[in-house]
Amino acid sequence: MPRVNEKVSYWMLVLPALAIMVCFYILPVLGIWEIAFTEPETGVGNFVKMAGSNAVKTSFVITFRVAAITTVGCLILGYIVAYAISNFATRLTPLMVALVILPFWVSVLIRSFSWIVLLGRSGLVNDALMHAELIERPLRLMHNELGVLIAMIHVMLPFAVLPMLTNMRGISGVYVQAARSLGASEWTSFRQVYFPQTMPGVLSGALLVFVLSLGFFVTPALLGGGRVLMISEYITYQIQEFLNWGLGSALSVVLLVATALVLLIAARFVNLRATLLERK
Amino acid sequence: MNEPILSIKNAVKRYGPVNALDGVNLDVAEGEFLTLLGPSGSGKTTLLSAIAGFIALDEGQLALRSADITGKPPEHRDFGMVFQGYALFPTMTVRENVGFPLKIRKRSASEIEKRVNEALEMVQMSAFADRMPSQLSGGQQQRIALARAMSFDPQILLLDEPLSALDKKLRADLQWELKDLHQKLGVTFIYVTHDQDEALSMSDRIVILKDGAIQQEGDPNTLYDQPRNRFVADFLGKSNFLEAAVVAGSGASFQCETKGAAFTLDTQTPCREGETITLALRPERLRLGLPGEEFVPGTVKQVSYLGERCQVLVTREGGDEFLVSRPTWKTDITPTPGLQVSIGWDADAPVVLAPA
């Protein structure tokens, strides 16, 4: 068999995946860009209309707010989980890691529906609270931003935990020992020595959660009940309900650009290569 | 000994059925360079961790200048510590690392500045003050770790195998520097290592540990010349072991016999006639001669050339092996495998070991 040049064999391995990406992803995205500038008429009309629409503005504000709060929530909860797993070595560690990863194997749809069962007017949470006579009327736990946030934080949590866990497991316990031997209390050692070392993991997690949240559809759509219109759902409305392809596409373009901007800004603080491509 | 700076009484630490520390009693004198020496699993690191306060003892007390510190958290013990992997904080510059203990102690900015500069000067690292630890070599990181552990004038400096990650040449250089530093500063050093050369070359006193118990303690010379038991004789340097019967004698001089070879033994260790004793013989105390010149006949099995010295492995009839170490400049005999030789030693060369 003739020896294949290394470059050729490299491209032969990459090409099938690349072809699929180009045909079914890159070209359609470019198509969306085209529609955004050509429907219903050529020009930036869609963008002008968008800029003037209060509904669009509100939707963007909600999107960024939900994404930001989800990110903060995931970071706080995830940090505690990752810290516990990596700093208290017990026989439970593998189980705890498994519990973090487990949700990945359950569809987002099912997880979101489960939250509806839990948070609904006569859902488990409200029922339990009523039975315990802690409340008189059911609380509004869903079809509002609160419900969306609860479910979003749940869905996104593994994306925050995993990068932080990888990062924390690489930090030797000897640093905190060293800090304490030099006179720092447990809290000071954590704050001044341990925490700064976890920043790469925290930023990675934050970036993943935030970017994924910006374009998230299923969970906000189900738990928002049409009242928490995040931008992805807004786009779906424009295209499916109003057949307004031009505006829908223009919104997609803006969402894509906004996400790219977030990544660009983040790149100044985080090593994106390490965050998104390489895992220790 | 004056009042010891640190006093360890009956320290016990159990990990499951294993006693990592099995009743250790030790007094550390002010200003001494004390080395805890032992193989891995001997409890030396456990003992150091207990002194530092990272692990709690199951039994026993620690006292610093007679004040009990058994339950004190590490941050209140005021001991500097240098770790095996240096443990420099990677998010801080060299200057911030060295200034960390001072900052924690809320010293003024000008004092921190001054102390950090002094500490860096002491380890000849002033030029590297604004680097990050990751930009330094192992030896440089080691010096910074030392400066950091010393910058706040700790009561005691604890060193946990600080040189083990360095290459051999650098290790030797740093041994001299450490000893130098110890003399200059007068601070008490407690040094943990498994490297006998390090222990012998730097320490004022060595404590040899095995299975969580002290085997013997003393200055390097005493330990090397008068090992108490087989473990110490074997762990610190090399030794030949020999079973011999005491045939006659009293006081400090005895006639002994080993497999037909008779020799005189001068020792302070009391021996009884008819008793079988175990002797340790250092390889460099053995003499090599032609057959008949010395009292134990044998055959050269293997020769190993080490530059300044040459090690000769001699087999005696009956299977015993003797390791003889002799200067290479001695050319009376050129040992080659298969050569018939004889071995002898001075009457005061063997050390009588305590029965195991």
Short mmCIF file of C-alpha atoms in Angstrom, two decimals, chain B:
data_model
loop_
_atom_site.label_atom_id
_atom_site.label_comp_id
_atom_site.label_asym_id
_atom_site.label_seq_id
_atom_site.Cartn_x
_atom_site.Cartn_y
_atom_site.Cartn_z
CA MET B 1 20.43 20.16 77.32
CA ASN B 2 18.92 23.52 78.25
CA GLU B 3 15.18 23.84 78.17
CA PRO B 4 14.13 22.35 74.83
CA ILE B 5 12.35 24.64 72.39
CA LEU B 6 10.06 21.83 71.33
CA SER B 7 9.14 18.82 73.37
CA ILE B 8 7.23 15.84 72.02
CA LYS B 9 5.81 13.44 74.57
CA ASN B 10 4.51 9.99 73.68
CA ALA B 11 3.14 11.04 70.29
CA VAL B 12 0.76 8.44 68.83
CA LYS B 13 -1.08 8.67 65.53
CA ARG B 14 -3.14 5.76 64.21
CA TYR B 15 -4.36 5.20 60.70
CA GLY B 16 -6.70 2.26 61.03
CA PRO B 17 -4.72 -0.65 62.46
CA VAL B 18 -1.40 1.00 61.59
CA ASN B 19 0.41 3.19 64.06
CA ALA B 20 2.02 5.90 61.94
CA LEU B 21 3.50 7.25 65.16
CA ASP B 22 4.00 4.77 67.94
CA GLY B 23 4.89 6.64 71.09
CA VAL B 24 7.53 9.12 69.98
CA ASN B 25 9.39 11.10 72.64
CA LEU B 26 11.69 13.79 71.41
CA ASP B 27 13.17 17.04 72.68
CA VAL B 28 14.47 19.59 70.22
CA ALA B 29 17.15 21.97 71.44
CA GLU B 30 17.04 25.67 70.64
CA GLY B 31 19.01 26.44 67.49
CA GLU B 32 19.82 22.89 66.49
CA PHE B 33 19.61 21.33 63.04
CA LEU B 34 17.61 18.20 63.70
CA THR B 35 16.93 15.68 60.96
CA LEU B 36 14.16 13.11 60.98
CA LEU B 37 15.49 10.31 58.82
CA GLY B 38 13.72 7.18 57.73
CA PRO B 39 12.42 5.20 54.78
CA SER B 40 8.96 5.95 53.39
CA GLY B 41 6.29 4.86 55.82
CA SER B 42 8.56 5.38 58.80
CA GLY B 43 6.40 8.15 60.22
CA LYS B 44 8.84 11.01 59.69
CA THR B 45 6.42 13.07 57.59
CA THR B 46 3.55 12.26 59.96
CA LEU B 47 5.67 13.53 62.83
CA LEU B 48 6.49 16.74 60.98
CA SER B 49 2.81 17.24 60.06
CA ALA B 50 1.90 16.79 63.70
CA ILE B 51 4.51 19.35 64.72
CA ALA B 52 3.18 21.75 62.07
CA GLY B 53 -0.37 21.13 63.27
CA PHE B 54 -1.78 19.67 60.05
CA ILE B 55 -2.75 16.44 61.75
CA ALA B 56 -4.02 15.91 65.26
CA LEU B 57 -2.29 13.37 67.48
CA ASP B 58 -4.37 10.54 68.91
CA GLU B 59 -2.27 10.57 72.04
CA GLY B 60 0.59 12.58 73.44
CA GLN B 61 1.56 16.21 73.86
CA LEU B 62 3.52 18.85 72.05
CA ALA B 63 5.03 21.71 73.95
CA LEU B 64 6.72 24.83 72.66
CA ARG B 65 9.02 26.25 75.35
CA SER B 66 6.97 24.31 77.95
CA ALA B 67 3.68 25.80 76.70
CA ASP B 68 1.27 23.15 75.47
CA ILE B 69 0.46 23.53 71.77
CA THR B 70 -1.07 20.09 71.15
CA GLY B 71 -4.44 21.46 70.05
CA LYS B 72 -3.26 24.71 68.51
CA PRO B 73 -4.17 25.24 64.83
CA PRO B 74 -1.17 25.55 62.49
CA GLU B 75 -1.65 29.29 61.93
CA HIS B 76 -1.09 30.00 65.61
CA ARG B 77 2.06 27.92 66.00
CA ASP B 78 4.35 30.37 64.29
CA PHE B 79 6.47 27.73 62.57
CA GLY B 80 7.82 28.34 59.09
CA MET B 81 7.49 25.41 56.74
CA VAL B 82 9.15 24.51 53.46
CA PHE B 83 7.33 21.89 51.43
CA GLN B 84 8.58 19.20 49.13
CA GLY B 85 6.89 20.82 46.12
CA TYR B 86 7.71 24.33 47.48
CA ALA B 87 3.99 25.28 47.44
CA LEU B 88 4.62 28.82 46.24
CA PHE B 89 1.28 30.48 45.60
CA PRO B 90 1.00 30.52 41.79
CA THR B 91 -1.25 33.59 41.67
CA MET B 92 1.22 35.78 43.55
CA THR B 93 4.56 37.21 42.55
CA VAL B 94 7.73 36.24 44.38
CA ARG B 95 7.49 39.46 46.41
CA GLU B 96 3.87 38.78 47.36
CA ASN B 97 4.70 35.22 48.29
CA VAL B 98 7.52 36.21 50.61
CA GLY B 99 5.44 39.08 52.04
CA PHE B 100 2.38 36.86 52.62
CA PRO B 101 3.11 35.88 56.23
CA LEU B 102 3.91 39.51 57.05
CA LYS B 103 0.73 40.77 55.41
CA ILE B 104 -1.26 38.22 57.41
CA ARG B 105 0.41 39.57 60.54
CA LYS B 106 -0.71 43.06 59.52
CA ARG B 107 2.76 44.58 59.41
CA SER B 108 3.13 48.01 57.85
CA ALA B 109 3.80 48.26 54.12
CA SER B 110 7.25 49.72 54.70
CA GLU B 111 8.20 46.95 57.10
CA ILE B 112 6.95 44.30 54.68
CA GLU B 113 8.96 45.89 51.90
CA LYS B 114 12.10 45.93 54.05
CA ARG B 115 11.69 42.38 55.37
CA VAL B 116 10.94 40.94 51.94
CA ASN B 117 14.02 42.57 50.50
CA GLU B 118 16.13 41.21 53.34
CA ALA B 119 14.72 37.71 52.97
CA LEU B 120 15.27 37.72 49.20
CA GLU B 121 18.80 38.98 49.68
CA MET B 122 19.47 36.22 52.16
CA VAL B 123 18.69 33.60 49.50
CA GLN B 124 20.29 35.68 46.71
CA MET B 125 17.05 36.07 44.80
CA SER B 126 16.58 39.87 44.90
CA ALA B 127 16.65 40.08 41.12
CA PHE B 128 13.61 37.84 40.84
CA ALA B 129 11.24 39.72 43.16
CA ASP B 130 8.68 40.59 40.51
CA ARG B 131 8.59 37.25 38.69
CA MET B 132 5.81 34.72 39.01
CA PRO B 133 6.77 31.38 40.60
CA SER B 134 6.08 29.58 37.32
CA GLN B 135 8.90 31.57 35.73
CA LEU B 136 11.47 30.15 38.13
CA SER B 137 13.49 26.94 38.10
CA GLY B 138 13.12 24.33 40.84
CA GLY B 139 16.19 25.54 42.70
CA GLN B 140 15.03 29.15 42.53
CA GLN B 141 11.55 28.23 43.74
CA GLN B 142 13.17 26.38 46.59
CA ARG B 143 15.06 29.50 47.63
CA ILE B 144 11.89 31.59 47.50
CA ALA B 145 10.07 29.02 49.59
CA LEU B 146 12.86 29.30 52.15
CA ALA B 147 12.73 33.08 52.12
CA ARG B 148 8.97 32.97 52.59
CA ALA B 149 9.18 30.55 55.51
CA MET B 150 11.86 32.69 57.18
CA SER B 151 10.57 36.20 56.51
CA PHE B 152 8.46 36.36 59.67
CA ASP B 153 11.16 35.05 62.06
CA PRO B 154 9.40 31.78 62.90
CA GLN B 155 10.11 29.96 66.15
CA ILE B 156 11.13 26.85 64.24
CA LEU B 157 11.67 26.12 60.56
CA LEU B 158 10.18 22.84 59.36
CA LEU B 159 11.54 21.41 56.13
CA ASP B 160 9.79 18.50 54.42
CA GLU B 161 12.22 16.89 51.96
CA PRO B 162 12.90 20.30 50.43
CA LEU B 163 15.65 19.10 48.12
CA SER B 164 14.18 15.84 46.86
CA ALA B 165 12.80 17.30 43.63
CA LEU B 166 16.13 18.77 42.57
CA ASP B 167 18.88 17.20 40.56
CA LYS B 168 21.94 15.83 42.32
CA LYS B 169 24.38 18.65 41.67
CA LEU B 170 21.95 21.38 42.73
CA ARG B 171 21.01 19.35 45.76
CA ALA B 172 24.61 19.28 46.93
CA ASP B 173 24.97 23.05 46.46
CA LEU B 174 21.78 23.77 48.36
CA GLN B 175 22.87 21.50 51.19
CA TRP B 176 25.80 23.82 51.80
CA GLU B 177 23.57 26.86 51.55
CA LEU B 178 21.03 25.45 53.98
CA LYS B 179 23.70 24.66 56.52
CA ASP B 180 25.16 28.10 56.04
CA LEU B 181 21.77 29.73 56.51
CA HIS B 182 21.16 27.71 59.63
CA GLN B 183 24.43 28.90 61.14
CA LYS B 184 23.82 32.52 60.16
CA LEU B 185 20.27 32.72 61.48
CA GLY B 186 20.50 30.47 64.50
CA VAL B 187 16.92 29.30 63.99
CA THR B 188 15.96 25.76 64.96
CA PHE B 189 15.61 23.56 61.87
CA ILE B 190 13.61 20.35 61.81
CA TYR B 191 14.41 18.62 58.58
CA VAL B 192 12.72 15.54 57.14
CA THR B 193 14.47 13.40 54.57
CA HIS B 194 14.91 9.84 53.41
CA ASP B 195 18.34 10.70 52.00
CA GLN B 196 21.08 9.59 54.38
CA ASP B 197 23.72 11.76 52.70
CA GLU B 198 21.64 14.85 53.27
CA ALA B 199 21.10 13.85 56.87
CA LEU B 200 24.77 13.13 57.54
CA SER B 201 26.11 16.23 55.86
CA MET B 202 23.84 18.86 57.41
CA SER B 203 22.51 17.75 60.77
CA ASP B 204 23.63 18.49 64.28
CA ARG B 205 21.50 15.55 65.35
CA ILE B 206 19.73 12.79 63.46
CA VAL B 207 16.67 10.89 64.60
CA ILE B 208 16.19 7.62 62.77
CA LEU B 209 12.61 6.43 62.54
CA LYS B 210 11.10 3.14 61.51
CA ASP B 211 7.46 2.04 61.78
CA GLY B 212 6.60 5.16 63.73
CA ALA B 213 9.20 4.63 66.43
CA ILE B 214 12.59 6.19 67.06
CA GLN B 215 15.35 3.66 66.41
CA GLN B 216 18.26 5.79 67.48
CA GLU B 217 19.16 9.44 67.80
CA GLY B 218 22.50 11.17 67.99
CA ASP B 219 24.98 13.24 66.07
CA PRO B 220 25.91 11.94 62.60
CA ASN B 221 29.25 10.62 63.77
CA THR B 222 27.86 8.59 66.63
CA LEU B 223 25.07 7.16 64.53
CA TYR B 224 27.47 6.13 61.82
CA ASP B 225 30.11 4.68 64.11
CA GLN B 226 27.87 3.24 66.81
CA PRO B 227 24.62 2.05 65.23
CA ARG B 228 22.51 0.45 67.89
CA ASN B 229 20.67 -2.09 65.77
CA ARG B 230 20.72 -3.73 62.39
CA PHE B 231 18.20 -1.32 60.88
CA VAL B 232 20.28 1.74 61.73
CA ALA B 233 23.52 0.10 60.61
CA ASP B 234 21.93 -0.84 57.30
CA PHE B 235 19.97 2.35 56.66
CA LEU B 236 22.72 4.82 57.45
CA GLY B 237 25.57 3.92 55.14
CA LYS B 238 26.35 0.33 54.21
CA SER B 239 27.21 -2.44 56.63
CA ASN B 240 28.34 -6.04 56.58
CA PHE B 241 26.64 -8.19 59.19
CA LEU B 242 28.40 -11.03 60.86
CA GLU B 243 27.32 -13.64 63.41
CA ALA B 244 30.13 -14.48 65.81
CA ALA B 245 30.52 -16.56 68.95
CA VAL B 246 32.25 -15.11 72.00
CA VAL B 247 34.89 -17.69 72.94
CA ALA B 248 36.71 -15.99 75.78
CA GLY B 249 37.46 -12.64 77.29
CA SER B 250 36.07 -10.09 79.69
CA GLY B 251 35.87 -6.33 80.23
CA ALA B 252 36.38 -4.64 76.91
CA SER B 253 38.30 -7.27 74.95
CA PHE B 254 37.00 -10.61 73.75
CA GLN B 255 38.13 -13.49 71.62
CA CYS B 256 35.56 -14.29 68.95
CA GLU B 257 35.14 -16.85 66.27
CA THR B 258 33.16 -16.92 63.05
CA LYS B 259 33.03 -20.11 61.00
CA GLY B 260 36.54 -21.13 61.92
CA ALA B 261 38.09 -17.67 61.72
CA ALA B 262 39.25 -16.29 65.07
CA PHE B 263 39.63 -12.60 65.83
CA THR B 264 39.88 -10.16 68.71
CA LEU B 265 37.03 -7.77 69.46
CA ASP B 266 37.48 -4.57 71.42
CA THR B 267 34.15 -3.17 72.50
CA GLN B 268 32.49 -1.25 75.31
CA THR B 269 29.35 -3.34 74.84
CA PRO B 270 29.21 -6.00 77.57
CA CYS B 271 29.43 -9.53 76.14
CA ARG B 272 29.28 -12.94 77.81
CA GLU B 273 31.33 -16.00 77.05
CA GLY B 274 29.46 -18.51 74.90
CA GLU B 275 27.08 -15.87 73.59
CA THR B 276 26.40 -15.43 69.86
CA ILE B 277 26.49 -11.79 68.83
CA THR B 278 25.71 -9.88 65.65
CA LEU B 279 28.40 -7.52 64.46
CA ALA B 280 28.17 -4.69 61.98
CA LEU B 281 31.25 -3.90 59.93
CA ARG B 282 31.57 -0.84 57.73
CA PRO B 283 32.93 -1.71 54.24
CA GLU B 284 35.69 0.89 54.55
CA ARG B 285 36.94 -0.72 57.78
CA LEU B 286 37.62 -4.04 56.04
CA ARG B 287 41.10 -4.83 54.78
CA LEU B 288 41.73 -6.86 51.70
CA GLY B 289 44.82 -9.11 51.56
CA LEU B 290 46.28 -12.00 49.65
CA PRO B 291 45.30 -15.47 50.91
CA GLY B 292 46.74 -16.04 54.38
CA GLU B 293 47.49 -12.38 55.04
CA GLU B 294 44.16 -11.81 56.83
CA PHE B 295 41.96 -14.13 58.87
CA VAL B 296 38.83 -14.65 56.74
CA PRO B 297 39.52 -16.38 53.40
CA GLY B 298 37.29 -15.67 50.43
CA THR B 299 36.91 -15.17 46.69
CA VAL B 300 36.28 -11.92 44.82
CA LYS B 301 32.83 -12.08 43.24
CA GLN B 302 32.32 -8.64 41.78
CA VAL B 303 34.20 -5.35 41.55
CA SER B 304 32.56 -1.97 41.18
CA TYR B 305 34.64 1.09 40.36
CA LEU B 306 33.31 4.36 41.79
CA GLY B 307 36.06 6.80 40.97
CA GLU B 308 37.60 7.73 44.30
CA ARG B 309 36.68 4.38 45.81
CA CYS B 310 36.36 0.84 44.60
CA GLN B 311 33.88 -1.64 46.02
CA VAL B 312 34.76 -5.28 46.11
CA LEU B 313 32.23 -8.00 46.84
CA VAL B 314 33.93 -11.00 48.45
CA THR B 315 32.26 -14.38 49.01
CA ARG B 316 33.34 -16.54 51.88
CA GLU B 317 32.94 -20.29 51.92
CA GLY B 318 29.51 -20.97 53.36
CA GLY B 319 27.94 -18.20 51.31
CA ASP B 320 28.49 -15.04 53.42
CA GLU B 321 29.23 -11.96 51.38
CA PHE B 322 31.43 -9.07 52.43
CA LEU B 323 31.42 -5.68 50.81
CA VAL B 324 34.84 -4.09 50.97
CA SER B 325 35.31 -0.47 50.08
CA ARG B 326 38.87 0.64 49.42
CA PRO B 327 40.54 3.70 47.96
CA THR B 328 41.39 3.21 44.31
CA TRP B 329 44.93 4.42 44.86
CA LYS B 330 45.71 1.21 46.78
CA THR B 331 47.31 -1.04 44.22
CA ASP B 332 48.81 -3.79 46.37
CA ILE B 333 46.08 -6.06 45.07
CA THR B 334 44.14 -5.65 41.83
CA PRO B 335 40.85 -7.33 42.66
CA THR B 336 39.28 -9.19 39.74
CA PRO B 337 36.37 -11.64 39.91
CA GLY B 338 37.59 -15.12 40.86
CA LEU B 339 40.72 -13.92 42.72
CA GLN B 340 41.47 -15.71 46.00
CA VAL B 341 41.80 -13.15 48.81
CA SER B 342 41.44 -12.79 52.54
CA ILE B 343 39.66 -10.21 54.67
CA GLY B 344 40.51 -8.72 58.01
CA TRP B 345 39.65 -5.81 60.29
CA ASP B 346 40.92 -3.96 63.32
CA ALA B 347 39.82 -5.21 66.72
CA ASP B 348 37.79 -2.02 67.34
CA ALA B 349 36.09 -1.97 63.91
CA PRO B 350 33.04 -4.18 64.54
CA VAL B 351 30.00 -2.76 66.34
CA VAL B 352 28.01 -5.13 68.51
CA LEU B 353 24.34 -4.77 67.62
CA ALA B 354 21.44 -5.09 70.00
CA PRO B 355 19.55 -8.34 69.43
CA ALA B 356 16.65 -7.75 67.04
#
